[in-house]
mmCIF file of C-alpha atoms in Angstrom:
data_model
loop_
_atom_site.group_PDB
_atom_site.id
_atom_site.type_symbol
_atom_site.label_atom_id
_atom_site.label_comp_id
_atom_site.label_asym_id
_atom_site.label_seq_id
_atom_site.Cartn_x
_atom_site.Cartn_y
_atom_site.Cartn_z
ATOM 1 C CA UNK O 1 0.000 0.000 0.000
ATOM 2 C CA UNK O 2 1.274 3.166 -1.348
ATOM 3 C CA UNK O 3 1.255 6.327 1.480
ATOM 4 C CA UNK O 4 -0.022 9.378 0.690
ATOM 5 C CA UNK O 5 2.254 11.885 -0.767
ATOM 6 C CA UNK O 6 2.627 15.431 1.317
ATOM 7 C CA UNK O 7 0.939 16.837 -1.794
ATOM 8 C CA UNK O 8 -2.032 15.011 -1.949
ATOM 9 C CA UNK O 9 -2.311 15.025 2.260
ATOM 10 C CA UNK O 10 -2.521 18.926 1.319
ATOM 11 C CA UNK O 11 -5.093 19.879 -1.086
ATOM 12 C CA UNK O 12 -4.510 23.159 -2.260
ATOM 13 C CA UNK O 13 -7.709 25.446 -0.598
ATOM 14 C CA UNK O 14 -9.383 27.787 -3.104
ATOM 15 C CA UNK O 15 -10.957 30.946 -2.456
ATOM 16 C CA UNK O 16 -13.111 30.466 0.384
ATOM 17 C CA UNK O 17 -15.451 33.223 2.670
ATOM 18 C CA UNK O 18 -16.776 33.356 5.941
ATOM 19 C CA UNK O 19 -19.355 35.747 6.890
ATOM 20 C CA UNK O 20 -18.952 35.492 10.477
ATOM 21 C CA UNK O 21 -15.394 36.432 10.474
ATOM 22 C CA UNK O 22 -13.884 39.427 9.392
ATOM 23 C CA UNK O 23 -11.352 38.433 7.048
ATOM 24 C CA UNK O 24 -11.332 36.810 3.834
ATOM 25 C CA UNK O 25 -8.514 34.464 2.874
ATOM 26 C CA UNK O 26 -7.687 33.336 -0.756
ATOM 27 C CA UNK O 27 -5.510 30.892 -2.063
ATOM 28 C CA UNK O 28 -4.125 29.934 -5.529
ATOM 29 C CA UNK O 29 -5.774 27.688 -7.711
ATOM 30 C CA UNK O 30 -3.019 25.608 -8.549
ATOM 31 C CA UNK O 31 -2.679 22.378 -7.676
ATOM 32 C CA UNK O 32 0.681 21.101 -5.757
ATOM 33 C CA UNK O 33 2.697 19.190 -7.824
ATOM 34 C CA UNK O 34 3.030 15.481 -7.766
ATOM 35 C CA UNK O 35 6.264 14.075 -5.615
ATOM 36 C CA UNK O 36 8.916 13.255 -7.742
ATOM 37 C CA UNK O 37 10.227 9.884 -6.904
ATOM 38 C CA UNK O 38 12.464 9.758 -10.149
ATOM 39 C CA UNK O 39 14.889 11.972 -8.219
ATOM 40 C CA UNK O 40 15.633 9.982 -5.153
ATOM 41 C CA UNK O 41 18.818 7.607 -6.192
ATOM 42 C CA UNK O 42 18.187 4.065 -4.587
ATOM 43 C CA UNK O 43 21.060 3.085 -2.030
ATOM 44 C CA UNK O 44 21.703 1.585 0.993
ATOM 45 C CA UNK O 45 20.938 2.951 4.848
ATOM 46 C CA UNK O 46 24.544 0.928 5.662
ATOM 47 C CA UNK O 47 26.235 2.647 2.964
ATOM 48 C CA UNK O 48 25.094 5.700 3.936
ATOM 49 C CA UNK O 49 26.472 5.131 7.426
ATOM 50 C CA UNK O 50 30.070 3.697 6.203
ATOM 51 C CA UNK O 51 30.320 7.244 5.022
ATOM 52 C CA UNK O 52 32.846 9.521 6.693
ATOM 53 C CA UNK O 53 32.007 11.109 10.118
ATOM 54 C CA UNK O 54 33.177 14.154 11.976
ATOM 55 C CA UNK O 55 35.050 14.368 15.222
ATOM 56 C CA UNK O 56 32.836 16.464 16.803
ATOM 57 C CA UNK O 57 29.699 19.005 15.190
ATOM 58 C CA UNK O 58 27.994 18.351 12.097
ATOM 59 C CA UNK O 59 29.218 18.393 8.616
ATOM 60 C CA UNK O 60 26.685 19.749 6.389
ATOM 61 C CA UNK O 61 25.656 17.893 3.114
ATOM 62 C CA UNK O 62 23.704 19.145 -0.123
ATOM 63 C CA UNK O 63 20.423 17.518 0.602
ATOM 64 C CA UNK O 64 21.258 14.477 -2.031
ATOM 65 C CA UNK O 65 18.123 12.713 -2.299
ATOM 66 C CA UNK O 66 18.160 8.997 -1.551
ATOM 67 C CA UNK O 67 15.065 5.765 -2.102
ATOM 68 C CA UNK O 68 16.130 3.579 1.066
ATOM 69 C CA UNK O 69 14.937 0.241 1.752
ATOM 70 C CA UNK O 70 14.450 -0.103 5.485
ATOM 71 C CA UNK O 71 12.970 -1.979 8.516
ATOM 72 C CA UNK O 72 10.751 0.481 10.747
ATOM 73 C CA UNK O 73 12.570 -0.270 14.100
ATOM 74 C CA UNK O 74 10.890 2.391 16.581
ATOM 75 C CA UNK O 75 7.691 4.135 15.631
ATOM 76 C CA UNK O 76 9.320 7.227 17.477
ATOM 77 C CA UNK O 77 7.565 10.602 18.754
ATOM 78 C CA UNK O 78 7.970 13.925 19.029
ATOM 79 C CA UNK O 79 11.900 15.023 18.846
ATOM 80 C CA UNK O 80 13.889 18.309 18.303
ATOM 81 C CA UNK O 81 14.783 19.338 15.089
ATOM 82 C CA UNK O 82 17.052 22.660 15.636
ATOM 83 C CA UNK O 83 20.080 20.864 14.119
ATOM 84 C CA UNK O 84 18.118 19.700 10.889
ATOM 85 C CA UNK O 85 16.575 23.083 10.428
ATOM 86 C CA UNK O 86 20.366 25.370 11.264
ATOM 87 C CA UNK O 87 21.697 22.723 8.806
ATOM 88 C CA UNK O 88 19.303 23.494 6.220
ATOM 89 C CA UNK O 89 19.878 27.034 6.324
ATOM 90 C CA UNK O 90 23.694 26.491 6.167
ATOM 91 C CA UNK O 91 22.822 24.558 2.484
ATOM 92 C CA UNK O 92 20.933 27.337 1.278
ATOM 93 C CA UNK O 93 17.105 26.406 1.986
ATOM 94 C CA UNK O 94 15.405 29.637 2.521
ATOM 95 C CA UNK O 95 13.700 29.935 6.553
ATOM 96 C CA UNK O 96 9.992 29.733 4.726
ATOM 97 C CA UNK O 97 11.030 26.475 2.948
ATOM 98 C CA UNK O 98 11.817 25.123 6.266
ATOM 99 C CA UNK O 99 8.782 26.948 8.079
ATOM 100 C CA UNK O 100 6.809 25.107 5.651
ATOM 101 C CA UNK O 101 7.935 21.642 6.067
ATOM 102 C CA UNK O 102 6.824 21.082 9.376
ATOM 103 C CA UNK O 103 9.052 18.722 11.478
ATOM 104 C CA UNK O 104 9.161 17.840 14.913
ATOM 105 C CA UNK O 105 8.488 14.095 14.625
ATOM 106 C CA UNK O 106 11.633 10.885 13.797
ATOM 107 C CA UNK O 107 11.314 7.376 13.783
ATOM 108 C CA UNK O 108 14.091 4.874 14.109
ATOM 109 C CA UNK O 109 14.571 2.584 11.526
ATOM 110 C CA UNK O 110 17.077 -0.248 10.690
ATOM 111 C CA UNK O 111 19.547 -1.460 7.834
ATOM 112 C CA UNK O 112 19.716 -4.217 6.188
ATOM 113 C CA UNK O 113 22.563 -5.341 8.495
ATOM 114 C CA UNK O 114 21.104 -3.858 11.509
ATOM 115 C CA UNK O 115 22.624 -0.774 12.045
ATOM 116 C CA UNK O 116 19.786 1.478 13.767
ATOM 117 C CA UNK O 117 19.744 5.408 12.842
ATOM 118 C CA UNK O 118 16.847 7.685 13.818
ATOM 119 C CA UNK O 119 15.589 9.860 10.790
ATOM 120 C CA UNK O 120 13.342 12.986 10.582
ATOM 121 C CA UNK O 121 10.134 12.917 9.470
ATOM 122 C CA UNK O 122 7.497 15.652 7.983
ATOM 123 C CA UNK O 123 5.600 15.887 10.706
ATOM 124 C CA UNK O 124 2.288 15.739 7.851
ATOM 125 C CA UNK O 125 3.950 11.950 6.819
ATOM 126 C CA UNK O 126 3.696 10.900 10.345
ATOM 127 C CA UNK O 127 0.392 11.313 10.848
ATOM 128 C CA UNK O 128 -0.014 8.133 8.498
ATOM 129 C CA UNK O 129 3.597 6.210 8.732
ATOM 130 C CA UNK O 130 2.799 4.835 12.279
ATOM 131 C CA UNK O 131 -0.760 3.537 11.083
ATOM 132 C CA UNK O 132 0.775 2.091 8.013
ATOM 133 C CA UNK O 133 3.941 0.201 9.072
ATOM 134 C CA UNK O 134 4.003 -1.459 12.154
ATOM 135 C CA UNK O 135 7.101 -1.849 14.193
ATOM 136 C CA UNK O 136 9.079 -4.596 12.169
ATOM 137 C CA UNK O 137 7.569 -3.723 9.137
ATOM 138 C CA UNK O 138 9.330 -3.190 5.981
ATOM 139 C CA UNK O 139 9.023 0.306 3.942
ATOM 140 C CA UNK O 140 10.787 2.559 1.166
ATOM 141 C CA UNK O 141 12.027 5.771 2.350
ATOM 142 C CA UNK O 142 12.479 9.185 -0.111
ATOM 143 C CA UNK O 143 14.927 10.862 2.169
ATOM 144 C CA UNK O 144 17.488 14.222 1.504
ATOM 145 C CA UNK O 145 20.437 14.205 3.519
ATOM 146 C CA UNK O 146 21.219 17.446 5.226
ATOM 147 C CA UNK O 147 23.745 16.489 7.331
ATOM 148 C CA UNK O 148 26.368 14.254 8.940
ATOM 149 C CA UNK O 149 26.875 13.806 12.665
ATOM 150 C CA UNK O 150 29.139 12.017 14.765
ATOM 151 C CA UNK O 151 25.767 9.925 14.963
ATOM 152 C CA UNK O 152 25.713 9.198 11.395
ATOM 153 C CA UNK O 153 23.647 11.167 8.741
ATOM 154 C CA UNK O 154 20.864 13.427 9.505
ATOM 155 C CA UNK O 155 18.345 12.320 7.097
ATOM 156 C CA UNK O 156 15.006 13.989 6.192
ATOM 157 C CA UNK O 157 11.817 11.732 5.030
ATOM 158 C CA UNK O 158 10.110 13.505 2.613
ATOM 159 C CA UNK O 159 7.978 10.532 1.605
ATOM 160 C CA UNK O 160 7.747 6.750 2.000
ATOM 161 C CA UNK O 161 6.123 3.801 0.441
ATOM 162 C CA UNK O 162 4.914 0.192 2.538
ATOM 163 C CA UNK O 163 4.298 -2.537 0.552
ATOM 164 C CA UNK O 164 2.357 -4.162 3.200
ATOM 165 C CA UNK O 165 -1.126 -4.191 2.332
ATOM 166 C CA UNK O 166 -3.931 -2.673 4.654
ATOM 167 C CA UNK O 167 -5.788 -5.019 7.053
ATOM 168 C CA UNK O 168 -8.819 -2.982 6.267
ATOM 169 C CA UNK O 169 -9.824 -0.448 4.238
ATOM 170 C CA UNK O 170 -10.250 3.077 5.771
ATOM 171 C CA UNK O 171 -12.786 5.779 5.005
ATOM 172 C CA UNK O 172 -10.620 8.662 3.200
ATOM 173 C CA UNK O 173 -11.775 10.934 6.319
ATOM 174 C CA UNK O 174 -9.559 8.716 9.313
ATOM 175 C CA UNK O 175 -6.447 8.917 6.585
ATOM 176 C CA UNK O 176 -6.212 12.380 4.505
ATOM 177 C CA UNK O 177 -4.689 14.592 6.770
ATOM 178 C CA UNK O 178 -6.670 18.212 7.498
ATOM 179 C CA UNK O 179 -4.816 21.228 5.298
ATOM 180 C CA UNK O 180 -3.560 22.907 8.410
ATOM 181 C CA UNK O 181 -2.149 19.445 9.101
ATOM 182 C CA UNK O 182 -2.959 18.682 12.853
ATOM 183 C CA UNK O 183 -5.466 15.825 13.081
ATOM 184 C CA UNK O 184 -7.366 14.175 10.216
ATOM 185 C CA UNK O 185 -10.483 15.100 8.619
ATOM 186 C CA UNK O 186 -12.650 12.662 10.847
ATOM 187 C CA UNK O 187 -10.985 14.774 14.057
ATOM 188 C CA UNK O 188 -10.664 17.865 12.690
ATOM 189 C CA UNK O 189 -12.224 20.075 15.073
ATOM 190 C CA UNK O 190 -12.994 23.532 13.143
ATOM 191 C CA UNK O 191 -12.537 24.755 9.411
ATOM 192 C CA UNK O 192 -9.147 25.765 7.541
ATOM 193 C CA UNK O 193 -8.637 28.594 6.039
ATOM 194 C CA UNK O 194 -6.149 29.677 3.514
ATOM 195 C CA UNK O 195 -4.268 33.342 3.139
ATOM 196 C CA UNK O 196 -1.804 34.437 0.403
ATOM 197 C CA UNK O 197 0.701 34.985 2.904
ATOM 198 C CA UNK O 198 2.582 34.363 6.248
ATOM 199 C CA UNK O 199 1.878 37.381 8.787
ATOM 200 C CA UNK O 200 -1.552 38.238 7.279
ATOM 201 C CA UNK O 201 -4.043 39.415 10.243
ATOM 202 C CA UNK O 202 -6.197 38.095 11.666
ATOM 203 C CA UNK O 203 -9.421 39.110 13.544
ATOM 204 C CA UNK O 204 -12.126 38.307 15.656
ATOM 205 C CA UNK O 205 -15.598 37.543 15.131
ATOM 206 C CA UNK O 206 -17.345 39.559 17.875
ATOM 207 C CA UNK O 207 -16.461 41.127 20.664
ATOM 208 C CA UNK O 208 -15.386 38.890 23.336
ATOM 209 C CA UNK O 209 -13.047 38.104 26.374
ATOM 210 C CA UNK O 210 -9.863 36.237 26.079
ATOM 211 C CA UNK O 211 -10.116 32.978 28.230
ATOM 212 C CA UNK O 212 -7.135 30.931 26.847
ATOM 213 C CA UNK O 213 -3.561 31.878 25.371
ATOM 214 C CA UNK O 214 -1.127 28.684 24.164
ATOM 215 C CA UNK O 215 2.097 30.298 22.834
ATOM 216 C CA UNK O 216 3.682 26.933 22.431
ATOM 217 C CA UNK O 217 3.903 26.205 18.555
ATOM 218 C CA UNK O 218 3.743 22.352 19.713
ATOM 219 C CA UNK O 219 0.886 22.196 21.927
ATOM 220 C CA UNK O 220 -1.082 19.004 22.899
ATOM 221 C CA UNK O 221 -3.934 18.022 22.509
ATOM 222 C CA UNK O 222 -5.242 14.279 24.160
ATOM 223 C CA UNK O 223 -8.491 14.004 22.890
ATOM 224 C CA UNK O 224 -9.595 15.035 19.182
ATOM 225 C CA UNK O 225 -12.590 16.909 20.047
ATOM 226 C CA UNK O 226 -9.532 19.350 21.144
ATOM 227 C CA UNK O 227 -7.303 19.348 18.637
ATOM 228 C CA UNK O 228 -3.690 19.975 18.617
ATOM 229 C CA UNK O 229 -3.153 23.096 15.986
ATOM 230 C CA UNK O 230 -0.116 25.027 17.510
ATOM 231 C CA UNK O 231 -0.185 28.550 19.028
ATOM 232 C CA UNK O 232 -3.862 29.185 19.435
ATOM 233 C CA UNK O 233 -5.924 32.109 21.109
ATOM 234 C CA UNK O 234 -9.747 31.350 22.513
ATOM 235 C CA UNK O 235 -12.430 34.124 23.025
ATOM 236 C CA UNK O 236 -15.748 33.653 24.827
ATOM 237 C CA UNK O 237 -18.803 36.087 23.072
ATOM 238 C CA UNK O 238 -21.286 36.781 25.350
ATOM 239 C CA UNK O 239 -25.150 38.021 23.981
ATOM 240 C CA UNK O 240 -27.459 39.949 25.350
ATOM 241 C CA UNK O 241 -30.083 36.560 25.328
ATOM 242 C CA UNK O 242 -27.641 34.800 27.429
ATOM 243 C CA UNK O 243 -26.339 32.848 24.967
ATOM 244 C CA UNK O 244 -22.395 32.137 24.854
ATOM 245 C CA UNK O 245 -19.759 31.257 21.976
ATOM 246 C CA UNK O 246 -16.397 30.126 21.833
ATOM 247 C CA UNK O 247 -14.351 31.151 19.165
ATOM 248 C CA UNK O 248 -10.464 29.404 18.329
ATOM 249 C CA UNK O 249 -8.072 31.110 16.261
ATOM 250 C CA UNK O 250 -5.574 28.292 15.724
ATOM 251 C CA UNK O 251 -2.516 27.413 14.053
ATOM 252 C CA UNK O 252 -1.120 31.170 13.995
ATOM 253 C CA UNK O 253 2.288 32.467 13.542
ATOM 254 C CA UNK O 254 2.138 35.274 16.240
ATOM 255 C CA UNK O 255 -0.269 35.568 18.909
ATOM 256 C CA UNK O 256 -0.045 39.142 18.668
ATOM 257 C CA UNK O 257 -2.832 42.274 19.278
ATOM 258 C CA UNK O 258 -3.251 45.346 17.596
ATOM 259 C CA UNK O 259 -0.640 47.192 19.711
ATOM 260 C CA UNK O 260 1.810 44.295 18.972
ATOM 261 C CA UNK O 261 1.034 43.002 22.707
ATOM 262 C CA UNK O 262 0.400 39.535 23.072
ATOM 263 C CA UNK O 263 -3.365 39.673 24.963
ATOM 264 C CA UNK O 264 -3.614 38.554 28.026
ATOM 265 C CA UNK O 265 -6.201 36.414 29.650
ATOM 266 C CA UNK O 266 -9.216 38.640 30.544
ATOM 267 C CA UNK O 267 -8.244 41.055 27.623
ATOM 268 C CA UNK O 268 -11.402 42.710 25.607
ATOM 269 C CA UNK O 269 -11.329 42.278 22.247
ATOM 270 C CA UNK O 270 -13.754 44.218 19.502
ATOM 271 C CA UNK O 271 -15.027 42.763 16.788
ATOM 272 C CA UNK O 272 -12.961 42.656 13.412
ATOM 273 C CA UNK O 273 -9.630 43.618 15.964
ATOM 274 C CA UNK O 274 -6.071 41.631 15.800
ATOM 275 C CA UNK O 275 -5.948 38.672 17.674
ATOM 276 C CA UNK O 276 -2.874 37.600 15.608
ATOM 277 C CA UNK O 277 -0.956 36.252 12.813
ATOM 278 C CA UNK O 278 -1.025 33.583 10.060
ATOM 279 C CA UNK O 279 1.706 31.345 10.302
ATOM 280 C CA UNK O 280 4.353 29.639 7.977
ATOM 281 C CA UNK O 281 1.719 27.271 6.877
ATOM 282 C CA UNK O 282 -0.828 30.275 5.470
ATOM 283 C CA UNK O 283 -3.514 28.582 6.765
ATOM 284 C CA UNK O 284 -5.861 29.513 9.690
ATOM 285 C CA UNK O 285 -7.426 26.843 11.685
ATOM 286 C CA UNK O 286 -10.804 28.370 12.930
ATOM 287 C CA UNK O 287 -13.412 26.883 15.366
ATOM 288 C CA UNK O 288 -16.752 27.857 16.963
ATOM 289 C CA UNK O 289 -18.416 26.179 19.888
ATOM 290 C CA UNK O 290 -21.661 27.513 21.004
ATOM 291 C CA UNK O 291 -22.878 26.695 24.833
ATOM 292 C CA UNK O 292 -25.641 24.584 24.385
ATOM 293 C CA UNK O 293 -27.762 22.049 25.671
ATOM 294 C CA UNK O 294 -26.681 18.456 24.341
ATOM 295 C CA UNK O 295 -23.544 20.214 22.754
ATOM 296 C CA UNK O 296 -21.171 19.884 25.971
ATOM 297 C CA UNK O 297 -19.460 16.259 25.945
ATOM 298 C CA UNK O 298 -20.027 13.697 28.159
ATOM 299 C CA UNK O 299 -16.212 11.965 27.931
ATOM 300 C CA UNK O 300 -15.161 11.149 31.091
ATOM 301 C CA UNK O 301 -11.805 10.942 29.591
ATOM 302 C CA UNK O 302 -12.674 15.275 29.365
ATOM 303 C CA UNK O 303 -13.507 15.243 32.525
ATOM 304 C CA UNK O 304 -10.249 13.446 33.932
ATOM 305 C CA UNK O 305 -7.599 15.509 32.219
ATOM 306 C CA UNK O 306 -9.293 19.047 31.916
ATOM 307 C CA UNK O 307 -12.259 18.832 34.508
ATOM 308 C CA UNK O 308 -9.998 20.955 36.871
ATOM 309 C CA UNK O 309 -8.692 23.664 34.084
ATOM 310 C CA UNK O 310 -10.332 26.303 33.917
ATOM 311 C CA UNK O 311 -8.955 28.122 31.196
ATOM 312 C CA UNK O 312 -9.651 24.614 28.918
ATOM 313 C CA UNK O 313 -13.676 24.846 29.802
ATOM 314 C CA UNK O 314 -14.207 26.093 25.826
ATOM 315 C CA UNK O 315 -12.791 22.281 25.016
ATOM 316 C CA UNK O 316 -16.014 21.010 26.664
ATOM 317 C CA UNK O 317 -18.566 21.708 24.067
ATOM 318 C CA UNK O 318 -18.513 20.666 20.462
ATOM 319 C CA UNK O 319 -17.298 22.507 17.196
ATOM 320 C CA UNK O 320 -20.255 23.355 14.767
ATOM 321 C CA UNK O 321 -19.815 24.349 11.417
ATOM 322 C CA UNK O 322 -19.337 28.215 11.055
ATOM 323 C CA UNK O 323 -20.188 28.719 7.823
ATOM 324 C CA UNK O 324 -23.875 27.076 8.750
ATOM 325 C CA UNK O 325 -23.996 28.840 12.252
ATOM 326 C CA UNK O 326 -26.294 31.815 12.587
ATOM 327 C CA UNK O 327 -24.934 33.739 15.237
ATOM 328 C CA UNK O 328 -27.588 36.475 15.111
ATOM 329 C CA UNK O 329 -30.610 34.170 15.466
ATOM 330 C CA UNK O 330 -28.305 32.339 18.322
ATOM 331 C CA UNK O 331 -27.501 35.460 20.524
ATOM 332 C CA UNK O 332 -30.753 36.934 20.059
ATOM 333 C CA UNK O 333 -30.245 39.651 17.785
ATOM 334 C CA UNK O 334 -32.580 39.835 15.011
ATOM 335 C CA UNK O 335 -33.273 37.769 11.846
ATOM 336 C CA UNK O 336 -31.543 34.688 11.211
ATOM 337 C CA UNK O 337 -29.860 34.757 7.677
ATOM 338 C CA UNK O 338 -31.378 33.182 5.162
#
């Protein structure tokens, strides 16, 4: 069975509009291009580790692309990629190349003679690869390599291929990967948006109160009603029916106000004001979760690892679809559209 290719994960978004928000993104119409396996020359992981190490550093390589047959020996996690990224720069990839890749995930694998070497992976590739190959499973990797370590060579998975065949098929919803890239389709909490550029503003729906700032560009997530999605800002809209909204602005490059503050908890917002910045990935992740009844979950599993946050009570109730949601007919003020 044949992964999917980063392009395909990442369907190029055309223009799209929201009404509730105020900001329009647009994206190109063109279509990624397919991945180019032709390029990657077929060798061995234990030649590739017979080559040359330094004493002590890295020695930095031109990003040769090589097809590697391998044996998935650790389905891995989570790692730190500051020396693959510095290295990259040093061989002349621009910082929005790298912004755009996305990697903070490796896997070890092993060689046909058993040397063991962990590799980087695009963090969009590993939200299949540990689904696809299981831990002593055979696959193909289409890796660059960036560098050389006293470790052996710092290699970067750009795609891979198992020829293991799936137990079962899978709907494409629990496989394609959502554009902004954190969770699939079938646990992708919100809507995507695209904009023409990194840095591009964005701004809240209505006015509302700040309840939850995560700065960290890695943040967790445990259950998928939550969703992962990076540096994120939350804002609760109160009505003058009583009704209340939560709004997520996810997957931003800065969270950043209009006075180039980042807003603190408790902070008033207007509507159509800053609340940040698009990030690397030009794509906004955008949720809404109204309070109300039979929308809050009833997952213990909520309950036992955010029951006692307080500033993670938005995560209780459900995402609707904004583009359906009528917030004036919701918060009590006037005609619902039609």
């Amino acid at each position: 069975m044949k992964a999917m290719t980063r392009a395909a994960a990442r369907p190029s978004v055309r223009a799209a509009a929201l009404v509730l928000l105020a900001f329009v993104f647009a994206a190109g119409s063109a279509a990624e291009a397919a991945f180019d396996y032709a390029r990657y020359k077929e060798t061995s992981l234990d030649d590739l580790m017979a080559l040359p190490r330094p004493a002590k550093g890295v020695d930095i390589r031109d990003g040769a692309p090589f097809k590697l047959e391998v044996t998935l020996a650790d389905a891995g996690g989570a790692c730190s990629a500051d020396v693959l990224k510095k290295s990259m720069v040093m061989s002349g990839f621009t910082k929005e190349q790298i912004d755009a890749l996305g990697v903070s995930h490796c896997i070890k694998v092993r060689s046909g003679k058993g040397q063991e070497l962990k590799v980087f992976v695009q963090d969009i590739l590993y939200g299949f690869l540990p689904r696809e190959v299981p831990v002593g499973g055979k696959l193909t990797l289409y890796a660059i390599h960036v560098f050389t370590s006293t470790d052996g060579p710092g290699l970067l998975v750009n795609e891979f291929q198992t020829a293991q065949p799936a137990v079962q098929a899978k709907p494409q919803s629990e496989t394609e990967m959502a554009s902004c890239g954190c969770w699939t389709l079938r646990d992708h909490p919100g809507i995507d948006m695209a904009s023409d550029k990194e840095g591009t503003p964005v701004a809240v729906m209505h006015d509302g109160v700040v309840v939850k700032v995560e700065q960290s560009e890695q943040a967790p997530a445990d259950l998928p009603i939550i969703g992962g999605c990076g540096r994120y800002v939350v804002l609760k809209h109160s009505y003058p029916n009583g009704a209340v909204v939560f709004t997520r602005y996810a997957h931003l490059g800065r969270v950043v106000d209009a006075m180039g503050q980042v807003p603190a908890v408790g902070a008033r917002i207007k509507t159509g004001e800053k609340i940040g910045e698009v990030g690397p990935s030009k794509t906004l992740h955008f949720e809404l979760r109204p309070v109300a009844q039979g929308n809050a979950t009833a997952d213990p599993a909520w309950a036992r690892q955010y029951g006692e946050m307080a500033d993670m009570e938005w995560s209780r109730y459900e995402p609707v679809d904004p583009q359906k949601f009528d917030a004036a007919a919701f918060g009590g003020l006037g005609k619902g559209r039609k």
